[in-house]
Short mmCIF file of C-alpha atoms in Angstrom, two decimals:
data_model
loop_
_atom_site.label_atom_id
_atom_site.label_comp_id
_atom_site.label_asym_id
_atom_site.label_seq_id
_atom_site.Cartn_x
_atom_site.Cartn_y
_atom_site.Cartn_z
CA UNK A 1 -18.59 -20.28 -11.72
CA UNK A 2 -18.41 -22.32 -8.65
CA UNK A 3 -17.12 -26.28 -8.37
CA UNK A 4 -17.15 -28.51 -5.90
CA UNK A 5 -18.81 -26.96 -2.75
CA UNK A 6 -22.66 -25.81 -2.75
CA UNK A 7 -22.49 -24.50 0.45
CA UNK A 8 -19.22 -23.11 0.36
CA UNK A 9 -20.37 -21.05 -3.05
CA UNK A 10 -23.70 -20.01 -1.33
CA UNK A 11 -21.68 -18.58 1.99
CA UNK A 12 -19.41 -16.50 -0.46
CA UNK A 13 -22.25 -15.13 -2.55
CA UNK A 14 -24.12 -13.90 0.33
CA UNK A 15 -20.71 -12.62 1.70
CA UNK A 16 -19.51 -10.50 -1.05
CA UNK A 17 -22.74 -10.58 -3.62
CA UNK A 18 -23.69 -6.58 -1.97
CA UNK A 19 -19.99 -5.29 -3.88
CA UNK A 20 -20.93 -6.51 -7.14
CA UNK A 21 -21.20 -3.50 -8.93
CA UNK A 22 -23.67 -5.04 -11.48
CA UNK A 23 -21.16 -3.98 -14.45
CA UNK A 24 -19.85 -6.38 -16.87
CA UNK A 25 -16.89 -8.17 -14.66
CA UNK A 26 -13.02 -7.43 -15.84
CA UNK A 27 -12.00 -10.57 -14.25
CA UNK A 28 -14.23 -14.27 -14.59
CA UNK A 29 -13.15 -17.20 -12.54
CA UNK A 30 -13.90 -21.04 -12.75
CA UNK A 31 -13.81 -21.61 -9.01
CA UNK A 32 -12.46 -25.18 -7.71
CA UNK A 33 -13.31 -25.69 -4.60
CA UNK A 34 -10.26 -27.98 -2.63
CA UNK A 35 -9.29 -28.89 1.19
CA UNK A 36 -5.72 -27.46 1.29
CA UNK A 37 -3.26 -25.67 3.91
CA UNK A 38 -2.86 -22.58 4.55
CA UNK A 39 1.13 -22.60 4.63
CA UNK A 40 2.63 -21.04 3.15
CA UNK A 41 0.93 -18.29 5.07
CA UNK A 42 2.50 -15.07 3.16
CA UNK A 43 1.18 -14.67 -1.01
CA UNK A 44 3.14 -14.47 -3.62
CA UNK A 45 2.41 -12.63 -6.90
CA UNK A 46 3.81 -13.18 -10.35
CA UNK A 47 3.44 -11.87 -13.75
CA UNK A 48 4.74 -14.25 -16.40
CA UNK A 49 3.86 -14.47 -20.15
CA UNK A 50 0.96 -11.96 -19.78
CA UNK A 51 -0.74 -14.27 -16.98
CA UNK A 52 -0.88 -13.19 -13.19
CA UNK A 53 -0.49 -16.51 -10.75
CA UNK A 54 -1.80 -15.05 -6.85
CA UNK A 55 -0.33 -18.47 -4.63
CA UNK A 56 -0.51 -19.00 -1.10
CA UNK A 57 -1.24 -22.44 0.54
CA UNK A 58 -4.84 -22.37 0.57
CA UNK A 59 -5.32 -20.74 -2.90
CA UNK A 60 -3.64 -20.97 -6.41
CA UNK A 61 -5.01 -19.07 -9.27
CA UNK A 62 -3.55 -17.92 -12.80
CA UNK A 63 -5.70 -14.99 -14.55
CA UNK A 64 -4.90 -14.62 -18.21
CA UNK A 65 -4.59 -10.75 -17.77
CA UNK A 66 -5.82 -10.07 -21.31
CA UNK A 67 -9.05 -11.94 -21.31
CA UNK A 68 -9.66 -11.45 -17.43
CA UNK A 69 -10.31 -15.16 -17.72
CA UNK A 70 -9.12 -16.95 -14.69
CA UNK A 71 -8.86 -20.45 -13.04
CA UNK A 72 -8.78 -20.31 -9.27
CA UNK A 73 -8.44 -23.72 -6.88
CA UNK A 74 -9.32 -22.37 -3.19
CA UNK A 75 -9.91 -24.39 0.40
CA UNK A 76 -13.55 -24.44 0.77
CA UNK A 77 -13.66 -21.59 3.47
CA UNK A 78 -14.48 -17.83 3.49
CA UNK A 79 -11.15 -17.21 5.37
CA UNK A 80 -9.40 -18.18 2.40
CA UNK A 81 -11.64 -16.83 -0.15
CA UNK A 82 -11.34 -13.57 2.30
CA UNK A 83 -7.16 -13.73 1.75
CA UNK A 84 -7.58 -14.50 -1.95
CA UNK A 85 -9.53 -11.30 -2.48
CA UNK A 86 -7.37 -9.18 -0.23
CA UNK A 87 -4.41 -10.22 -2.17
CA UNK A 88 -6.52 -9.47 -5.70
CA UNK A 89 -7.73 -6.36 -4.85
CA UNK A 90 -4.31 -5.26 -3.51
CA UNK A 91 -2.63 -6.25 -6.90
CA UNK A 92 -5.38 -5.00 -9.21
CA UNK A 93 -5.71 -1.30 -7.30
CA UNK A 94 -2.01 -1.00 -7.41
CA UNK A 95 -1.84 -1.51 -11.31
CA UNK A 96 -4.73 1.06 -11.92
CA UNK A 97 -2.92 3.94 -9.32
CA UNK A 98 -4.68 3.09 -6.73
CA UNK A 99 -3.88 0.59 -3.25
CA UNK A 100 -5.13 -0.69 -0.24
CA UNK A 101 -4.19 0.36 2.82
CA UNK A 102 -3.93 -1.34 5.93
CA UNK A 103 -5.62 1.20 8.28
CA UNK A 104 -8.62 2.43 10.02
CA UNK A 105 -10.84 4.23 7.76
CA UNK A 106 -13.92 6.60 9.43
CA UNK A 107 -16.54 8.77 7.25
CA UNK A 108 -17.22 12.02 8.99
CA UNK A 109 -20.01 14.45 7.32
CA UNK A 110 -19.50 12.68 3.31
CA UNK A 111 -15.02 12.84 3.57
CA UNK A 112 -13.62 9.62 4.31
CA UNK A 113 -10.34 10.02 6.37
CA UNK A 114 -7.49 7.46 6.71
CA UNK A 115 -5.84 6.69 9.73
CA UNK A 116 -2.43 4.89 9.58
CA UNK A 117 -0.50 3.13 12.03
CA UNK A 118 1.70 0.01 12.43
CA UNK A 119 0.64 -2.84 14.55
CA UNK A 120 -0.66 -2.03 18.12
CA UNK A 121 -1.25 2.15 16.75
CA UNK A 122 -4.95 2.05 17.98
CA UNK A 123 -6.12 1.40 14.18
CA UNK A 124 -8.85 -0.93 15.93
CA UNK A 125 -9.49 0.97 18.99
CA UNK A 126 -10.19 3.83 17.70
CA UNK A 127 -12.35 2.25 14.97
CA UNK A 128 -14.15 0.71 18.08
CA UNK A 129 -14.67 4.66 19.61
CA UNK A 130 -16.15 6.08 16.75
CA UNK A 131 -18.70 3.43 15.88
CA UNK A 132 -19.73 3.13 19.55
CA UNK A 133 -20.00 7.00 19.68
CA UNK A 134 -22.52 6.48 16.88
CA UNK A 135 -24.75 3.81 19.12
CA UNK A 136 -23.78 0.60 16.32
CA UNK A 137 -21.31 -1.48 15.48
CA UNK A 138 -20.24 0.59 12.27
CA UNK A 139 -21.42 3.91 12.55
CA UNK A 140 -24.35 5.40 11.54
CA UNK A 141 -24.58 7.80 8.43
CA UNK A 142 -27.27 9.51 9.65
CA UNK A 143 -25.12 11.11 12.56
CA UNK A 144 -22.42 11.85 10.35
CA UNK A 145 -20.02 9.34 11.20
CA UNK A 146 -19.62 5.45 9.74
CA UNK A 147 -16.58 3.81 10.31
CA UNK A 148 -15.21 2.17 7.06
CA UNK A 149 -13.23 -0.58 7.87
CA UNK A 150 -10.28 -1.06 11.04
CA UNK A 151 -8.53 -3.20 9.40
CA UNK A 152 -8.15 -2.18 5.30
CA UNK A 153 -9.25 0.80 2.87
CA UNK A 154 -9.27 0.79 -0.49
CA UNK A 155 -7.95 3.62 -2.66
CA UNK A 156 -8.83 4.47 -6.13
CA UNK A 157 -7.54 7.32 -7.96
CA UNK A 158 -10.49 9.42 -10.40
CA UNK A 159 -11.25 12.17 -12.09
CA UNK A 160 -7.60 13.73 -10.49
CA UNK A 161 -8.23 12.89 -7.08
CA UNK A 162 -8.40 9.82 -4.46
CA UNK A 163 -11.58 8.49 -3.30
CA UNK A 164 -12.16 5.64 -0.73
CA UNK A 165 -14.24 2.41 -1.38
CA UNK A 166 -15.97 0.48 1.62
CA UNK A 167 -14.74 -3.27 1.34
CA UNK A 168 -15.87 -6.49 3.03
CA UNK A 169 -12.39 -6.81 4.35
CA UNK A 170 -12.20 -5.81 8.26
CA UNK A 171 -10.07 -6.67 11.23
CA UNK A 172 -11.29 -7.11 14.64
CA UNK A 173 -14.96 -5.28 14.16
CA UNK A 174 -15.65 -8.49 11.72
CA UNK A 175 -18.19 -6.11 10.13
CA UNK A 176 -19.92 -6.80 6.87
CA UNK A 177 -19.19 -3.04 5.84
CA UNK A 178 -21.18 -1.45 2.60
CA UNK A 179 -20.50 -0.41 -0.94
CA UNK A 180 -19.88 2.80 -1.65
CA UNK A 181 -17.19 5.70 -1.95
CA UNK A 182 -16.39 8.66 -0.58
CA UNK A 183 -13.67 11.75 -1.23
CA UNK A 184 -10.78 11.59 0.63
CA UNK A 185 -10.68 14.17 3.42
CA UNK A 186 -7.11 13.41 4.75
CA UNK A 187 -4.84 11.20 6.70
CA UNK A 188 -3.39 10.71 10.19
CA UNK A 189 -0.57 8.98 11.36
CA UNK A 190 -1.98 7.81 14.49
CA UNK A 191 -0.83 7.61 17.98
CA UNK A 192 -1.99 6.62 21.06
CA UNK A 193 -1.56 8.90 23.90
CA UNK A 194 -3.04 10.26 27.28
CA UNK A 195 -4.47 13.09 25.32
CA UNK A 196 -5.83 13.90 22.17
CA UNK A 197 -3.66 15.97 19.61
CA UNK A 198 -3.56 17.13 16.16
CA UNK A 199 0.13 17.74 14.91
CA UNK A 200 2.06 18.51 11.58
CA UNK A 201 4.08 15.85 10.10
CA UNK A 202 7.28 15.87 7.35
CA UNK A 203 6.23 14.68 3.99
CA UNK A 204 8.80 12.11 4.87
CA UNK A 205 7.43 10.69 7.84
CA UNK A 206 4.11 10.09 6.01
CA UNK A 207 5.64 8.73 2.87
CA UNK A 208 7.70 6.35 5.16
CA UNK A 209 4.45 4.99 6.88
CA UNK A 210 2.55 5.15 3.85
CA UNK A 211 4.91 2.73 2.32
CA UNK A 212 4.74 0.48 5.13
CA UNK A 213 0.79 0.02 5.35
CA UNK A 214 0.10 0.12 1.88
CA UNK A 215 -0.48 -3.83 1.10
CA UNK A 216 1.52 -5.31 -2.01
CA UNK A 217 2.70 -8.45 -2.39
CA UNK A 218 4.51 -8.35 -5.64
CA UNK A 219 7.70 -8.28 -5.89
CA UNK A 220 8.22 -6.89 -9.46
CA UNK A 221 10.29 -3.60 -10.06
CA UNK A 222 7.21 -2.50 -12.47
CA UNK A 223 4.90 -2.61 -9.19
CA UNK A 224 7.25 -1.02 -6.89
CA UNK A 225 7.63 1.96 -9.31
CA UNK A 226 3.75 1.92 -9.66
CA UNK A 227 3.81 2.16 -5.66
CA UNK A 228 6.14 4.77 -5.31
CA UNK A 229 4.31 7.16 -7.62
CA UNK A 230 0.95 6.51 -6.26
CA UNK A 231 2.35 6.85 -3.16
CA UNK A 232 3.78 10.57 -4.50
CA UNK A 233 0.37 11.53 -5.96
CA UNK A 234 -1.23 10.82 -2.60
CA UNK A 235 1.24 12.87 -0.37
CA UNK A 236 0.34 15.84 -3.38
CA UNK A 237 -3.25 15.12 -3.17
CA UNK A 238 -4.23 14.92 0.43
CA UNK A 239 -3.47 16.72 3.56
CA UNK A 240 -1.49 14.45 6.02
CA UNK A 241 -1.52 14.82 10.06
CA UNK A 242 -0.11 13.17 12.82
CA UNK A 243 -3.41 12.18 15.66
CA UNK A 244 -2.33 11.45 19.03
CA UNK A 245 -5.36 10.11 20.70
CA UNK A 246 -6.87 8.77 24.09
CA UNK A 247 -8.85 5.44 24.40
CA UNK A 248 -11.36 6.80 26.84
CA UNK A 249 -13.70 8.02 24.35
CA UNK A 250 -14.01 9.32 20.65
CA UNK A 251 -13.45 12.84 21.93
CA UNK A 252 -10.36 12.81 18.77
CA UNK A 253 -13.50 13.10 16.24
CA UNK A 254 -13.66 16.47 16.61
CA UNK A 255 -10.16 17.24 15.41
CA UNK A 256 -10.87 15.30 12.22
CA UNK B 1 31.13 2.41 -15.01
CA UNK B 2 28.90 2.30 -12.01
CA UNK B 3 25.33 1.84 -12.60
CA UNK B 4 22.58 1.32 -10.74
CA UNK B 5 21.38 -2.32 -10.17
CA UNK B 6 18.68 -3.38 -12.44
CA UNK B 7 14.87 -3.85 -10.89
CA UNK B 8 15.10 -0.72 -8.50
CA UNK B 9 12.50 1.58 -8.45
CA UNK B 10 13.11 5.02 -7.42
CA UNK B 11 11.82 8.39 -7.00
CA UNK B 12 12.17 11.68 -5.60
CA UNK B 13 9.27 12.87 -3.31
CA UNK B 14 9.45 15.88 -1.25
CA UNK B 15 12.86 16.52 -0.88
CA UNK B 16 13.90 12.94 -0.59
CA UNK B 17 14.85 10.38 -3.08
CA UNK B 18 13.27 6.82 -2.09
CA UNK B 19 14.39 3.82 -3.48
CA UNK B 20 12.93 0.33 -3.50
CA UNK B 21 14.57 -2.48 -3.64
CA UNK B 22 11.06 -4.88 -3.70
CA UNK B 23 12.85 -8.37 -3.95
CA UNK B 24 14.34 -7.25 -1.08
CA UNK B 25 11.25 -5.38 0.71
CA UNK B 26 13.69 -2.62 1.45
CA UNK B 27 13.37 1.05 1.46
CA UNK B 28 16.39 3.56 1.24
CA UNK B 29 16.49 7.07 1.60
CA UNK B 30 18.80 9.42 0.22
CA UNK B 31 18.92 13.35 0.65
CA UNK B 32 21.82 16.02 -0.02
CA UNK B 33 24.41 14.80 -1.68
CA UNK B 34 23.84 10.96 -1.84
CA UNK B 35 20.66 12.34 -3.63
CA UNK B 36 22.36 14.18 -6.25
CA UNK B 37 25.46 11.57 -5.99
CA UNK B 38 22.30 8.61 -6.93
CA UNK B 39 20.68 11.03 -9.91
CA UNK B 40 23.66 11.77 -11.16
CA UNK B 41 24.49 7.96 -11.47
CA UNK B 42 21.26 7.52 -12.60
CA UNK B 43 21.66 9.60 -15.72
CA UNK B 44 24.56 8.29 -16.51
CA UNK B 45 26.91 10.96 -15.39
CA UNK B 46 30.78 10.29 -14.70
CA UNK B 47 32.57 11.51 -11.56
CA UNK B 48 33.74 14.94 -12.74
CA UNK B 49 29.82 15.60 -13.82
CA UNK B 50 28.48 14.88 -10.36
CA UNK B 51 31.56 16.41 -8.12
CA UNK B 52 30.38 19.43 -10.20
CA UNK B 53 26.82 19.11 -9.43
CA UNK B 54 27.91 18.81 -5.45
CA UNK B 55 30.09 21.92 -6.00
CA UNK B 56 27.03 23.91 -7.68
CA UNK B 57 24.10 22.57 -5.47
CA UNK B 58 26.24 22.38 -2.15
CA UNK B 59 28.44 25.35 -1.95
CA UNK B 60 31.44 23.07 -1.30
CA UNK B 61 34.87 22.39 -2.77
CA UNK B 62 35.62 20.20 -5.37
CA UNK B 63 38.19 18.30 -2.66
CA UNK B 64 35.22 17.95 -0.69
CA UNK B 65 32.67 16.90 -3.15
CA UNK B 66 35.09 14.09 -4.93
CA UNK B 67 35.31 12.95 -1.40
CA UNK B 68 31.68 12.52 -0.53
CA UNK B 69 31.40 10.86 -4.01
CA UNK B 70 33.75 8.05 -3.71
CA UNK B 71 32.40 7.35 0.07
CA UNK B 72 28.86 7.07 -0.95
CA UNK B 73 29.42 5.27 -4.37
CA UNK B 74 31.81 2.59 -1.88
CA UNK B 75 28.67 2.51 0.45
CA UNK B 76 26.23 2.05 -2.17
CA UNK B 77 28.38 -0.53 -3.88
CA UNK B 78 28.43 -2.44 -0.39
CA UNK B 79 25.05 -2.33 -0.10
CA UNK B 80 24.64 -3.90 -3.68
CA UNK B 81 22.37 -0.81 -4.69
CA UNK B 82 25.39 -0.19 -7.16
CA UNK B 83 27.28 -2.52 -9.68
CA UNK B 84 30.59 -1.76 -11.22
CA UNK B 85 30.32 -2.63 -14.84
CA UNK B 86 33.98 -2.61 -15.46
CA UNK B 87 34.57 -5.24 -13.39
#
C-alpha cells in the first residue's frame, strides 16, 4: 500500500511490477512516501525482538518478521526505493541460504555463470561485450547468450543446488533485466588482461573473493555464520575459475 | 581459560579455517597449526590437549608444539579474537 506520492507509487509499480511472482507475498508494506537524505549513505540492519529495522538516510522500515507485516517511510524516488530493495533482498536471500552477489552475471545456452571481481575487474565491461556481441543492450536468448545483470545476481539455493534469479538491480547497463532463473553453470574470478585465459584457482582464493562481493549488511554473528556456510555450499556446489580477459571483443565467451 | 570471543562465526572450508568477526567486517584465516591451535580452543581443549593434537597432526615435538601454542594464543589474544577468562 502506497502513501503520499501517486506518481512516485505508479513509477515503482511499472519498475518492479514484471518480478512479482503473482504468489501470496511473505512480506506486506504500508509505504510512506517522505523527502529525506540520503546520509547516512551505508544501511544498517538489525534484528531486535523478532522485528527486522533496514535504515539508511533515505529509508527506515521495521518488518515484524513473523507476520511479514511491515511499515516502510522512503524519499519519494526510485533510487531509494532501488537501495531499499537491494538491501531487502540481500538480507532475506542470506537468511534462506542464498545471497546476492555483486558481479556480472551472463546466460550462455540455459547455465547462468557468475563473474566476480572487485571494483574496476571488468564486471561492467565485459557485461557490455557480451550483450553487444548479441546485437542489444542485454543479450538476446535466442542466440544463446543474455547478460543478467553487471552490477548484482541473486542466488537461491533449491532442490540441492544454486540457481540464479534475474533482478531489476543493474550497474552501469541501467537495464530493466527479466524474471526468471537459471542453473548455475560456474564462476570466474575475473581479470582483465591483454589476452583471454581460463585458469585454475585455490578454493581459497575464491572463498576470499566470494566473501568480499557477496552483499550483507548485517552485522549479527547469526548472519555471518549463515554467510560462511552458504558461502561453503557454493565452493562444493559449483566449479570456480579464474577468466583473464581482453576488452577488444567478447572473444572470452567461448571459454565459458 | 581462553575462549574464543563471543559473536564470531567460523568455519573450516577447504583446508582453511575462516573466521568472521562481522562487527568488525573482518576476515581471518587460519591453516596448520593456528587451525588446530583455534579448534582445539574452540572445543574447549586445555594446552596439553592441543600441544598433543600439534604433535599427532604435525609430526613435531612437544617443545615445538607448546611453543607454537603460546605464540598464537598471545597473537590471537592481541588481536582480541581470544579472551582470557581467568582474568
Amino acid at each position: 500500500m502506497f502513501r503520499g506520492d501517486a506518481g512516485a507509487a505508479r513509477g515503482i509499480r511499472k519498475r518492479y511490477g514484471d518480478f512479482s511472482g503473482g504468489r501470496k507475498p511473505v512480506f506486506l508494506f504500508e509505504v510512506n512516501f517522505k523527502d529525506r537524505k540520503q546520509n547516512p549513505y551505508k544501511p544498517a540492519i538489525n534484528l531486535k525482538n523478532g522485528s527486522v529495522r533496514l535504515k539508511r538516510g533515505d529509508f527506515d522500515c521495521i518488518v515484524d518478521t513473523g507476520t511479514g507485516a511491515g511499515r516502510l517511510e522512503i524519499n519519494p524516488s526510485q533510487q531509494s526505493f532501488d537501495s531499499f530493495l537491494r538491501t531487502l533482498y540481500s538480507w532475506i536471500l542470506i537468511r534462506c541460504g542464498g545471497c546476492m552477489l555483486h558481479s556480472a552475471g551472463i546466460v550462455k545456452n540455459g547455465k547462468a555463470y557468475i563473474f566476480l571481481g572487485k571494483s574496476g575487474a571488468g564486471k561492467s565491461t565485459l557485461s557490455k561485450l557480451a550483450a553487444a556481441s548479441s546485437g542489444c543492450p542485454a543479450g538476446r536468448p535466442a542466440l544463446g547468450i543474455e547478460v543478467l545483470s553487471d552490477e548484482i545476481n541473486l542466488l537461491r539455493f533449491e532442490k540441492g543446488s544454486f540457481r540464479v534469479y534475474g533482478s531489476p538491480f543493474w550497474g552501469e547497463m541501467r537495464n530493466e533485466g527479466r524474471h526468471g532463473s537459471w542453473p548455475v553453470g560456474g564462476f570466474f574470478l575475473l581479470k582483465k588482461a591483454k589476452a583471454n585465459r581460463l585458469g585454475d584457482c585455490t578454493k581459497s582464493e575464491a572463498l576470499r573473493l566470494l566473501l568480499r562481493c557477496l552483499v550483507n549488511f548485517d552485522r549479527s554473528p547469526e548472519t555471518a555464520g549463515n554467510v560462511l556456510r552458504t558461502a561453503a555450499r557454493l565452493l562444493a556446489n559449483a566449479r570456480f575459475s579464474r577468466l583473464e580477459f581482453t576488452k577488444k571483443d567478447a572473444g572470452f565467451l567461448e571459454l565459458v | 581459560m581462553l575462549r574464543i570471543k563471543r559473536d564470531l562465526a567460523y568455519r573450516r572450508i577447504a583446508e582453511e579455517l575462516f573466521i568472521v568477526d562481522a562487527a568488525k567486517s573482518e576476515l581471518h584465516e587460519l591453516n596448520g597449526p593456528a587451525a588446530v591451535i583455534w579448534e582445539g580452543i574452540a572445543s574447549g581443549k586445555n594446552g596439553p590437549g592441543i600441544i598433543s593434537d600439534i604433535v599427532s597432526e604435525f609430526e613435531v615435538d612437544e617443545k615445538t608444539a607448546r611453543a607454537d601454542l603460546a605464540e598464537f594464543t598471545e597473537e590471537l589474544l592481541r588481536q582480541g579474537l581470544l579472551t582470557n577468562a581467568n582474568s
